XYZ file of C-alpha atoms in Angstrom:
697
model
C -62.195 -152.627 21.747
C -63.715 -154.093 24.999
C -65.467 -157.274 24.968
C -68.494 -157.929 26.300
C -69.364 -161.265 27.837
C -73.036 -162.348 28.496
C -72.544 -162.307 32.214
C -71.599 -158.480 31.862
C -75.181 -157.747 32.735
C -75.371 -159.918 35.779
C -73.810 -157.263 37.664
C -76.887 -154.572 36.815
C -78.848 -154.979 39.364
C -80.864 -152.110 41.032
C -80.040 -152.013 44.986
C -82.114 -148.928 45.833
C -85.454 -148.925 46.935
C -86.658 -145.300 46.176
C -86.387 -145.917 42.718
C -89.078 -147.195 40.586
C -88.547 -150.666 38.451
C -88.672 -148.630 35.269
C -85.822 -146.750 36.753
C -84.150 -149.937 37.906
C -84.385 -151.485 34.706
C -83.115 -148.509 32.531
C -80.218 -148.268 35.045
C -79.806 -151.962 34.557
C -79.721 -151.428 30.469
C -77.638 -147.926 30.806
C -74.325 -149.744 32.776
C -74.618 -152.670 30.002
C -74.880 -149.809 27.375
C -71.605 -148.464 29.198
C -69.223 -151.557 28.898
C -69.832 -152.071 25.100
C -67.570 -149.963 22.409
C -67.867 -146.747 20.691
C -70.132 -148.716 17.949
C -72.315 -150.418 20.201
C -73.042 -146.740 21.977
C -74.177 -145.300 19.005
C -76.029 -148.157 18.259
C -78.230 -146.929 21.566
C -77.738 -143.727 21.241
C -81.332 -142.561 23.165
C -80.388 -145.568 26.167
C -79.695 -142.586 29.179
C -80.608 -141.913 32.902
C -81.622 -138.369 31.546
C -84.010 -140.388 29.524
C -85.208 -143.160 31.670
C -88.978 -142.092 31.908
C -89.410 -143.222 28.327
C -87.269 -146.579 28.641
C -90.462 -147.711 26.907
C -89.698 -145.763 23.703
C -85.856 -146.974 23.567
C -84.532 -148.440 20.664
C -84.624 -152.676 20.860
C -87.091 -151.904 23.979
C -90.945 -153.379 24.310
C -93.192 -152.753 27.485
C -96.204 -154.290 29.034
C -98.905 -152.136 29.573
C -97.809 -151.299 33.126
C -94.449 -149.706 31.199
C -92.386 -153.014 32.644
C -89.175 -154.152 30.369
C -91.070 -156.923 28.780
C -88.759 -157.542 25.341
C -85.026 -156.656 24.936
C -84.711 -157.256 20.569
C -80.966 -156.727 20.240
C -81.787 -158.124 16.246
C -79.066 -156.376 13.713
C -77.904 -154.566 16.834
C -74.116 -153.777 16.291
C -72.851 -155.049 19.397
C -70.210 -157.060 21.586
C -71.792 -157.955 24.465
C -74.810 -160.586 26.010
C -77.747 -160.780 27.871
C -78.673 -159.407 31.197
C -80.155 -159.988 34.129
C -83.484 -158.482 33.661
C -85.727 -160.465 35.282
C -89.163 -158.635 33.894
C -88.150 -159.991 30.749
C -90.848 -161.950 28.679
C -88.948 -162.454 25.344
C -84.925 -161.931 24.655
C -83.830 -162.205 21.041
C -79.752 -161.290 20.185
C -79.551 -162.269 16.267
C -77.278 -162.240 13.595
C -74.298 -160.835 15.895
C -70.803 -163.141 15.509
C -68.163 -161.200 16.951
C -70.402 -161.394 20.024
C -68.282 -163.109 22.861
C -68.380 -165.146 25.833
C -70.916 -167.605 27.166
C -74.628 -167.937 28.304
C -74.153 -167.657 32.540
C -75.832 -169.807 34.930
C -77.514 -167.196 36.020
C -79.903 -167.102 33.382
C -81.929 -169.375 35.176
C -83.074 -165.905 36.843
C -85.462 -164.932 34.036
C -88.951 -166.697 35.735
C -90.755 -165.096 33.195
C -88.596 -165.463 29.818
C -91.242 -167.000 27.398
C -88.814 -166.918 24.630
C -85.343 -167.119 24.508
C -83.485 -166.794 20.929
C -80.130 -166.343 20.734
C -79.139 -167.071 16.472
C -75.996 -166.954 14.689
C -73.657 -165.676 17.615
C -69.817 -166.330 18.352
C -70.944 -167.583 21.841
C -69.482 -170.795 22.419
C -69.437 -172.571 26.146
C -71.727 -174.968 27.024
C -75.850 -174.843 28.067
C -76.384 -174.468 31.462
C -77.493 -176.740 33.771
C -79.612 -173.978 34.824
C -81.838 -173.566 31.813
C -83.803 -175.616 33.676
C -85.083 -173.033 36.166
C -86.920 -171.142 32.916
C -90.138 -173.430 33.592
C -92.175 -170.445 31.813
C -90.607 -171.018 28.266
C -92.077 -172.210 25.325
C -89.514 -171.161 22.763
C -86.097 -172.094 23.379
C -83.929 -171.319 20.303
C -80.348 -171.794 20.161
C -78.876 -171.715 16.602
C -75.371 -171.790 15.469
C -74.153 -170.205 18.799
C -71.079 -172.696 18.754
C -72.741 -174.069 21.907
C -69.898 -177.531 22.988
C -70.518 -179.749 25.803
C -73.532 -182.142 26.559
C -77.239 -181.481 26.632
C -77.899 -180.889 30.579
C -81.199 -183.257 31.410
C -82.461 -180.136 33.293
C -84.086 -179.522 29.941
C -86.483 -181.933 30.895
C -87.951 -179.658 33.269
C -89.032 -177.008 30.574
C -92.567 -178.767 30.652
C -94.377 -175.243 28.861
C -91.880 -175.697 25.648
C -93.031 -175.994 22.338
C -89.662 -175.339 19.988
C -86.566 -176.294 20.776
C -83.702 -176.071 18.255
C -80.194 -176.158 18.838
C -79.209 -176.932 15.525
C -75.786 -176.042 14.306
C -73.636 -176.212 16.877
C -70.585 -178.451 18.608
C -72.595 -180.242 21.230
C -71.902 -183.724 22.051
C -73.119 -186.760 24.502
C -75.882 -188.002 24.222
C -80.119 -186.731 24.128
C -81.117 -187.049 27.349
C -83.783 -189.373 28.877
C -85.436 -186.538 30.528
C -86.809 -185.299 26.445
C -89.643 -187.318 27.106
C -90.876 -184.684 29.598
C -91.665 -182.024 27.746
C -95.001 -183.356 26.614
C -96.190 -179.629 25.068
C -93.011 -179.744 22.433
C -94.446 -179.616 18.631
C -90.393 -178.762 17.137
C -87.649 -180.397 18.154
C -84.725 -179.782 16.632
C -81.120 -181.412 17.334
C -79.628 -181.238 13.181
C -76.213 -180.604 12.309
C -74.370 -181.207 15.563
C -71.899 -184.456 16.865
C -74.295 -185.867 19.347
C -74.010 -189.826 19.690
C -76.383 -192.722 21.054
C -79.008 -194.214 20.937
C -82.015 -192.108 19.738
C -84.375 -192.468 23.724
C -86.772 -194.170 23.438
C -88.932 -191.768 25.173
C -89.793 -189.533 22.217
C -92.217 -191.952 21.686
C -94.329 -189.422 25.223
C -94.233 -186.457 23.165
C -97.802 -186.398 21.926
C -97.987 -183.631 20.374
C -94.783 -183.713 18.039
C -95.088 -182.304 14.898
C -91.254 -182.383 13.460
C -88.474 -184.137 15.340
C -84.772 -183.468 13.390
C -81.643 -184.983 14.380
C -79.624 -185.081 11.037
C -76.060 -185.068 10.660
C -75.313 -186.047 14.212
C -73.416 -189.627 14.738
C -76.520 -191.084 16.321
C -76.551 -194.931 15.995
C -78.000 -198.787 16.961
C -81.671 -199.712 16.076
C -84.609 -197.267 16.390
C -86.240 -199.050 18.901
C -89.155 -195.670 19.583
C -92.916 -195.799 18.484
C -94.848 -193.753 17.338
C -98.009 -194.481 18.016
C -98.990 -191.617 20.260
C -97.343 -188.964 17.599
C -100.789 -188.501 16.034
C -99.253 -185.209 14.681
C -96.200 -185.666 13.507
C -95.562 -185.349 10.139
C -91.753 -184.636 9.679
C -89.617 -186.767 10.684
C -85.450 -186.035 9.571
C -82.858 -188.838 10.584
C -80.410 -188.686 7.864
C -77.181 -189.095 8.289
C -76.439 -190.657 11.388
C -75.062 -194.526 12.016
C -78.509 -195.915 12.560
C -78.592 -199.730 11.846
C -82.075 -202.767 11.329
C -85.365 -202.445 10.462
C -86.368 -199.077 9.914
C -89.428 -198.419 12.393
C -92.835 -199.783 11.403
C -94.711 -197.291 13.373
C -93.528 -193.751 11.812
C -96.748 -193.565 9.843
C -99.310 -194.761 12.583
C -100.189 -191.256 13.561
C -101.693 -190.655 9.963
C -99.973 -187.390 9.221
C -96.548 -188.128 7.772
C -95.449 -185.933 4.858
C -91.465 -185.901 5.142
C -89.461 -188.784 5.721
C -85.410 -188.381 5.370
C -83.498 -191.559 5.925
C -80.440 -191.284 3.671
C -76.812 -191.485 4.887
C -78.064 -194.929 7.176
C -77.374 -198.669 7.776
C -80.832 -199.335 7.820
C -81.623 -202.820 6.672
C -84.712 -203.239 5.852
C -88.211 -201.692 5.683
C -91.202 -204.231 6.876
C -94.739 -204.504 4.489
C -96.650 -202.547 6.690
C -94.255 -199.506 6.796
C -96.106 -197.170 4.812
C -99.360 -198.762 5.205
C -100.876 -195.164 7.132
C -98.943 -192.858 5.237
C -101.766 -191.653 2.897
C -100.148 -187.830 2.897
C -96.581 -188.901 2.908
C -94.789 -186.744 -0.090
C -91.068 -186.804 0.448
C -89.370 -190.181 1.048
C -85.689 -191.098 0.850
C -83.647 -193.559 1.602
C -80.444 -192.950 -0.277
C -77.477 -195.057 0.839
C -78.576 -197.168 3.506
C -78.756 -201.422 2.495
C -82.158 -202.073 2.263
C -82.681 -205.763 0.597
C -86.282 -205.461 0.116
C -88.542 -205.870 -2.975
C -89.689 -202.156 -4.104
C -93.126 -203.535 -4.294
C -93.155 -204.397 -1.079
C -91.710 -200.579 -0.097
C -94.973 -199.719 -1.732
C -97.645 -201.743 -2.439
C -100.484 -199.050 -0.698
C -97.968 -196.600 -2.007
C -99.794 -193.060 -0.798
C -100.650 -190.585 -4.044
C -99.453 -187.791 -2.778
C -95.947 -188.525 -3.005
C -94.013 -186.207 -4.765
C -90.203 -187.368 -4.003
C -89.184 -190.789 -4.126
C -85.240 -191.516 -3.467
C -84.766 -195.372 -3.017
C -80.871 -195.280 -4.769
C -77.580 -197.314 -3.403
C -79.492 -199.602 -1.933
C -80.221 -203.387 -2.185
C -83.644 -202.899 -3.881
C -84.777 -206.074 -6.507
C -88.078 -206.751 -8.694
C -89.676 -205.019 -11.127
C -92.031 -201.409 -11.494
C -95.047 -203.951 -10.985
C -97.591 -204.167 -8.100
C -98.647 -207.432 -7.148
C -101.447 -207.061 -9.364
C -99.550 -207.332 -12.177
C -100.138 -203.265 -12.771
C -97.412 -199.911 -12.741
C -95.929 -198.833 -9.366
C -95.709 -195.325 -11.010
C -98.740 -194.639 -12.879
C -101.104 -193.932 -10.377
C -98.428 -191.222 -8.605
C -99.599 -188.334 -11.160
C -98.006 -185.640 -8.010
C -94.369 -187.666 -8.609
C -91.884 -185.006 -9.587
C -88.257 -186.583 -8.234
C -87.715 -190.671 -9.078
C -84.152 -191.680 -7.732
C -84.431 -195.701 -7.877
C -80.774 -195.439 -9.100
C -77.716 -197.964 -8.085
C -80.287 -200.380 -7.027
C -81.197 -204.856 -8.773
C -84.044 -203.820 -10.197
C -85.509 -204.743 -13.670
C -87.788 -205.370 -16.095
C -89.451 -203.013 -18.610
C -90.008 -199.403 -18.093
C -94.301 -198.761 -17.822
C -95.416 -196.595 -21.340
C -97.302 -194.083 -18.602
C -94.057 -193.422 -17.826
C -93.969 -190.360 -20.143
C -97.608 -189.318 -18.796
C -96.506 -188.548 -15.469
C -96.992 -184.687 -15.256
C -95.199 -182.784 -12.509
C -92.193 -186.026 -12.819
C -88.952 -183.506 -13.595
C -86.598 -185.698 -12.757
C -85.871 -189.485 -13.373
C -82.610 -191.808 -12.290
C -82.945 -195.396 -12.899
C -79.395 -195.909 -13.303
C -77.353 -198.278 -12.554
C -79.878 -201.359 -12.366
C -80.628 -203.891 -14.861
C -83.820 -202.631 -16.975
C -83.678 -203.946 -20.388
C -85.997 -203.876 -23.772
C -87.294 -201.290 -25.793
C -87.152 -197.250 -23.930
C -91.964 -197.257 -24.448
C -92.301 -194.814 -27.152
C -94.639 -192.238 -26.224
C -95.582 -189.071 -28.318
C -96.125 -186.891 -25.669
C -93.527 -185.686 -22.951
C -94.744 -184.147 -19.670
C -92.606 -180.459 -19.922
C -91.564 -181.014 -16.128
C -88.749 -183.121 -17.116
C -85.601 -181.474 -17.684
C -83.792 -184.795 -16.189
C -83.615 -188.085 -17.288
C -80.656 -190.693 -15.819
C -80.690 -193.885 -17.635
C -77.555 -195.001 -17.846
C -75.605 -198.703 -17.277
C -78.726 -201.096 -17.857
C -79.435 -203.021 -20.208
C -81.938 -200.775 -22.764
C -81.693 -201.596 -26.872
C -83.006 -200.134 -29.811
C -82.374 -196.727 -31.210
C -82.212 -193.651 -29.993
C -85.291 -193.139 -28.279
C -88.065 -191.298 -30.534
C -90.168 -190.055 -27.458
C -87.532 -188.009 -26.694
C -88.096 -185.742 -29.870
C -90.984 -184.018 -27.318
C -88.602 -183.743 -23.988
C -88.454 -179.179 -25.090
C -87.323 -179.283 -21.400
C -84.711 -181.748 -20.984
C -81.783 -180.275 -19.350
C -79.511 -183.436 -18.554
C -79.947 -186.951 -20.818
C -78.032 -189.955 -20.068
C -77.946 -193.073 -22.056
C -74.649 -194.168 -21.509
C -73.803 -198.026 -20.578
C -76.515 -199.864 -22.437
C -77.346 -200.941 -25.388
C -78.764 -198.451 -28.079
C -77.672 -198.872 -31.674
C -78.223 -197.136 -35.027
C -77.190 -193.259 -35.807
C -77.011 -190.446 -33.891
C -80.562 -188.325 -34.780
C -79.810 -184.811 -36.378
C -83.188 -183.422 -35.018
C -81.239 -184.016 -31.747
C -80.392 -180.309 -31.140
C -83.392 -178.610 -32.022
C -85.581 -180.611 -30.472
C -84.061 -180.376 -27.214
C -82.396 -176.581 -26.816
C -81.918 -176.573 -23.704
C -79.705 -179.442 -23.040
C -77.243 -178.880 -21.028
C -75.551 -182.603 -20.271
C -75.631 -185.417 -23.196
C -73.886 -188.512 -22.289
C -74.485 -192.043 -24.853
C -71.305 -193.467 -24.146
C -70.596 -196.931 -24.264
C -73.469 -197.923 -26.915
C -73.577 -199.171 -30.346
C -73.955 -195.963 -31.269
C -72.796 -195.783 -35.416
C -71.971 -193.736 -38.590
C -71.039 -190.534 -38.618
C -71.466 -187.467 -35.769
C -74.125 -185.074 -37.589
C -73.009 -182.070 -38.113
C -76.075 -180.746 -36.068
C -75.279 -182.097 -33.036
C -72.729 -179.135 -32.224
C -75.869 -177.161 -32.388
C -76.364 -177.331 -29.072
C -76.020 -173.339 -27.675
C -76.367 -174.554 -23.948
C -74.138 -177.461 -24.227
C -71.621 -178.285 -21.814
C -70.849 -182.484 -21.472
C -70.444 -183.655 -24.544
C -69.802 -187.613 -24.023
C -69.910 -189.971 -27.512
C -67.135 -192.295 -26.646
C -67.117 -196.133 -26.961
C -69.179 -196.398 -29.602
C -68.879 -197.570 -33.138
C -68.645 -194.094 -34.783
C -66.681 -193.022 -38.195
C -65.812 -190.451 -40.317
C -64.272 -187.001 -39.017
C -64.743 -184.895 -36.248
C -67.560 -181.691 -37.165
C -65.881 -178.500 -37.750
C -68.190 -175.909 -36.646
C -68.343 -175.371 -32.953
C -69.181 -171.821 -33.562
C -72.760 -172.781 -31.862
C -71.239 -174.133 -28.223
C -71.419 -171.216 -26.942
C -71.925 -172.871 -23.291
C -68.549 -173.898 -23.622
C -66.912 -171.203 -25.184
C -66.302 -169.357 -22.032
C -66.114 -170.291 -18.775
C -69.665 -170.884 -17.389
C -70.049 -169.870 -12.883
C -73.862 -169.180 -13.057
C -75.969 -172.597 -12.460
C -78.107 -173.658 -14.760
C -81.493 -174.805 -14.052
C -83.022 -174.793 -10.211
C -84.805 -177.480 -9.085
C -87.369 -177.090 -6.291
C -86.705 -179.871 -4.533
C -84.926 -180.626 -1.590
C -82.989 -184.039 -2.898
C -82.158 -182.566 -5.728
C -79.135 -180.896 -4.545
C -77.495 -183.959 -3.796
C -78.456 -185.192 -6.909
C -75.013 -185.873 -9.592
C -73.714 -187.088 -12.708
C -70.941 -189.463 -13.646
C -68.114 -187.982 -15.545
C -65.564 -189.805 -16.681
C -62.505 -187.202 -16.601
C -58.803 -187.486 -15.207
C -59.141 -190.884 -16.291
C -61.286 -191.091 -13.289
C -64.942 -191.245 -12.990
C -66.367 -188.439 -11.292
C -69.601 -187.497 -9.877
C -70.600 -183.865 -10.352
C -73.680 -182.113 -8.710
C -76.194 -181.372 -11.495
C -75.758 -177.354 -10.171
C -72.021 -177.732 -11.580
C -71.823 -176.007 -14.658
C -68.384 -174.784 -14.301
C -67.366 -178.415 -15.797
C -67.039 -178.391 -19.869
C -65.621 -180.831 -21.808
C -65.838 -183.186 -24.638
C -65.451 -186.498 -24.935
C -65.143 -188.473 -28.366
C -62.603 -191.206 -27.132
C -62.803 -195.189 -28.296
C -64.419 -194.807 -31.445
C -63.048 -195.038 -35.300
C -62.824 -191.381 -36.229
C -60.729 -190.051 -38.876
C -58.599 -187.377 -40.447
C -57.785 -184.466 -38.943
C -58.208 -182.888 -35.041
C -60.573 -179.892 -36.474
C -58.898 -176.550 -35.567
C -62.328 -175.416 -34.135
C -61.766 -177.262 -30.924
C -59.266 -174.191 -30.022
C -62.282 -171.784 -29.878
C -64.283 -173.198 -26.938
C -62.378 -171.482 -24.770
C -64.361 -172.962 -21.565
C -63.369 -176.381 -22.208
C -61.850 -178.181 -19.062
C -61.252 -181.421 -20.677
C -61.166 -182.651 -24.307
C -60.397 -186.490 -24.879
C -60.113 -187.470 -28.671
C -57.834 -191.002 -27.918
C -58.433 -194.046 -29.581
C -59.179 -193.351 -32.584
C -57.648 -192.615 -36.073
C -56.740 -189.227 -36.521
C -54.333 -188.337 -38.137
C -51.959 -184.829 -39.030
C -51.043 -182.180 -36.624
C -52.125 -181.050 -33.631
C -53.444 -177.868 -34.016
C -51.096 -174.657 -33.297
C -53.426 -173.331 -31.034
C -54.703 -175.690 -28.846
C -52.794 -173.574 -25.909
C -55.513 -171.081 -26.868
C -57.794 -173.823 -23.866
C -56.649 -172.331 -20.988
C -58.789 -173.654 -18.871
C -57.853 -177.256 -19.994
C -57.303 -179.696 -17.040
C -57.219 -182.758 -18.795
C -56.286 -183.920 -22.644
C -56.319 -186.912 -24.025
C -54.709 -187.489 -27.487
C -53.418 -191.079 -27.430
C -54.522 -194.358 -29.555
C -54.198 -191.975 -32.878
C -52.145 -191.573 -35.941
C -51.202 -187.727 -35.439
C -47.800 -186.415 -36.515
C -45.677 -183.522 -36.655
C -44.559 -181.668 -33.746
C -45.970 -180.621 -30.440
C -47.065 -177.016 -30.671
C -44.734 -174.442 -28.617
C -48.142 -172.737 -27.564
C -48.965 -176.519 -25.198
C -46.783 -174.264 -22.872
C -49.181 -172.278 -22.595
C -51.694 -174.787 -20.512
C -51.104 -173.376 -16.999
C -54.213 -175.489 -15.293
C -53.323 -178.961 -17.038
C -53.297 -181.921 -14.308
C -53.635 -184.624 -16.973
C -52.018 -184.981 -20.065
C -51.223 -188.458 -22.651
C -50.150 -188.002 -26.021
C -48.900 -191.531 -26.238
C -49.059 -194.357 -29.403
C -48.589 -191.913 -31.983
C -46.251 -190.589 -34.615
C -45.476 -187.225 -32.745
C -41.544 -185.973 -33.180
C -39.592 -183.124 -32.191
C -38.799 -181.508 -29.171
C -41.184 -181.733 -26.424
C -42.644 -178.146 -25.591
C -41.582 -176.388 -22.080
C -43.283 -174.465 -19.515
C -44.076 -174.407 -15.902
C -46.823 -176.366 -15.550
C -45.216 -179.211 -17.863
C -42.521 -179.875 -16.013
C -44.224 -181.187 -13.113
C -45.905 -184.100 -15.535
C -42.818 -185.980 -15.484
C -44.460 -189.319 -16.363
C -42.331 -190.413 -19.438
C -44.974 -193.008 -20.155
C -47.343 -189.961 -21.330
C -44.991 -189.292 -24.106
C -44.139 -193.417 -25.067
C -44.573 -194.768 -27.995
C -43.410 -191.894 -30.471
C -39.920 -192.756 -31.973
C -39.561 -189.164 -32.875
C -39.722 -187.341 -29.298
C -37.416 -186.066 -27.429
C -36.890 -183.813 -24.071
C -38.331 -183.599 -21.245
C -39.159 -186.228 -19.245
C -37.823 -188.522 -22.534
C -34.268 -188.564 -23.499
C -32.474 -185.140 -24.141
C -32.573 -184.381 -27.684
C -28.739 -184.468 -29.110
C -28.924 -180.756 -29.295
C -29.717 -179.568 -25.940
C -31.061 -176.589 -27.140
C -34.707 -175.520 -27.315
C -35.995 -174.755 -30.927
C -35.678 -171.743 -31.237
C -32.019 -171.630 -29.791
C -31.319 -174.187 -32.294
C -31.992 -171.936 -35.457
C -29.807 -169.250 -34.319
C -26.888 -171.752 -33.667
C -27.874 -173.200 -37.232
C -27.013 -169.162 -38.545
C -23.840 -169.083 -36.306
C -22.548 -172.363 -37.319
C -23.446 -171.404 -40.883
C -21.275 -168.064 -40.864
C -18.321 -169.403 -38.343
C -18.268 -172.339 -41.602
C -17.667 -169.745 -43.885
C -14.580 -168.261 -41.844
C -13.386 -171.360 -41.395
C -13.165 -172.054 -45.173
C -11.333 -168.383 -46.039
C -9.006 -168.710 -42.959
C -8.565 -172.513 -44.026
C -7.724 -170.820 -47.721
C -5.686 -168.428 -46.940
C -3.489 -170.755 -45.038
C -3.348 -172.757 -47.800
C -2.566 -170.223 -50.170
C 0.631 -168.384 -48.067
C 2.164 -171.729 -47.709
C 2.296 -172.963 -51.400
C 3.369 -169.097 -52.201
C 6.149 -169.792 -49.270
C 6.319 -173.746 -51.192
C 7.038 -171.879 -54.070
C 9.427 -169.086 -53.450
C 11.534 -171.566 -51.504
C 11.924 -173.883 -54.343
C 12.644 -170.983 -56.893
C 15.716 -169.852 -54.594
C 17.406 -172.725 -54.745
C 17.477 -173.140 -58.241
C 20.784 -171.029 -60.776
C 19.950 -168.291 -61.491
C 17.939 -167.742 -58.147
C 20.117 -164.675 -56.631
C 17.705 -162.585 -57.140
C 15.362 -164.068 -55.446
C 17.019 -164.552 -52.690
C 17.846 -160.820 -52.548
C 15.081 -160.611 -52.817
C 14.421 -162.358 -49.706
C 17.023 -160.546 -48.079
C 16.180 -157.234 -48.975
C 13.101 -157.452 -46.975
C 14.798 -159.015 -43.557
C 17.128 -155.967 -42.448
C 20.264 -156.632 -40.759
């Protein structure tokens, strides 16, 4: 197979002055086709000089009214080649061909009439040549996913008619050239997902027609000093995942058209009070994972009513959810669908209108200092899918308002001061729940049997409470845990949702899992006062990946069928009163990587298995005086349990043989002794004769 390079078509110039323009163009295309592989030949079957008078009917070809070739659109063609030197071209598209190799040739600058250059999802490589600046008629330059390397040439600033500049998803390095400010007609500028560095050029403020600016996913940094005062059409700014620092530029909303602002994963330290003053059209704002120190109401004292997404997680925001006038900040945000203020220093109570926002789908206020009782409401909007209030200072009983939240998928109340009992109505009122975390509270009483009625539940965490009684034993309705889950649950439309995570303690480590990951299934009941035996029904939950029952008062034996949980990666039964032997089926757990049976009353030989042999830390079996075998000291009889039983039978047989042999020896010895004794007495001739007749001479 031949590999075509983009330079291949540059050799296709026509030198015969007698040929018409159409024939010259046809000859160039036919000679290009001849250099392609067989698959490309078949794809371009009609391309031949015998058919040159019908050039405009060739596949992938578009002509103008005069019959000149104006568009070469190779989207979907099976080519291993690149573009050619066809100077009449106005539109050149080569799409979706990752096997295409080569580089954009310098002679690309000869296409003086080119208005659209789209090379998308190709395997080109190489750098963007300086000659790109010669395409002064260019209006659309799209070089997305073509593996470009090197820097952006300053000559790109000569494309003064350009309206769309898209260089995303490449390997570009260096800085964004200052000359970018000369392209005053540009409306869409996308540089995301490269390796660009340096400052954001201040000349971008000259782009008065700019509507979208996306430089996310690069290594840009420093303070943003440019002004957006002239950008009255600017509606999208995405500078996420860079190294910007200092104060966020307050002029970003001066044009009054901004709708989308994403600045997450940077190092901004502050937002001025008036920054969002003119953002009356703002719908999406995300400053997740910066270092912003500010009072929340200073950021949104004049909050726009159209806000649908507000994400300020992992900053240093302080204050309450009240305005300067003492009104609730949230109550007027009727379009709000996602609110993420987690991991800040906010405090105070939740507003009652919290339950009445009609479009609210995801709320994450975890890891703050909110307090008080979760306000009661007789209603809960049907769009609420995710409610995460963990690690605050909320108190009171299980919020009764949740009884109306029938579409709730994830509920995290862990790390608060909730008390009382776990309500039996939870599974009936929250039928779509996938994730339930009530850990590190003060819930008491028994675990209601109804808690096992959640058919879609994948994660149940009731750890570190004051629960008593036995573990419920009917697991037949936990169908989502009974098999391996692959497909995700509910899909949340907001783009910030896809990065939203929930924290789960798994394998003794606090892991953060995406809300979209449904393969994680587990139960954690550790750190309570549960008693009686481990229910055998647990071994029917074949989708479990972690199970933690440690730190309770469980007794009896480990279920014999524990080996049925073949997906199990973490199993912790430590700190209980379990007895008996560890079931041999444990060796069937091929995925187990965290195991803890310490501080129980287990005895006998530890089972062996390929994966169990990897777990060589003796502490996972410690404080079980009756246990022996790897990784503890070997048992006195080093055989396996099956071998030991066989050996015992063999020993019994051998003992009987030894007894018979010994008895025969004793009897023979006694007979010999008696015969000798009688031979030595008078009248014992007959006896002697008897012995002499048995020994012939």
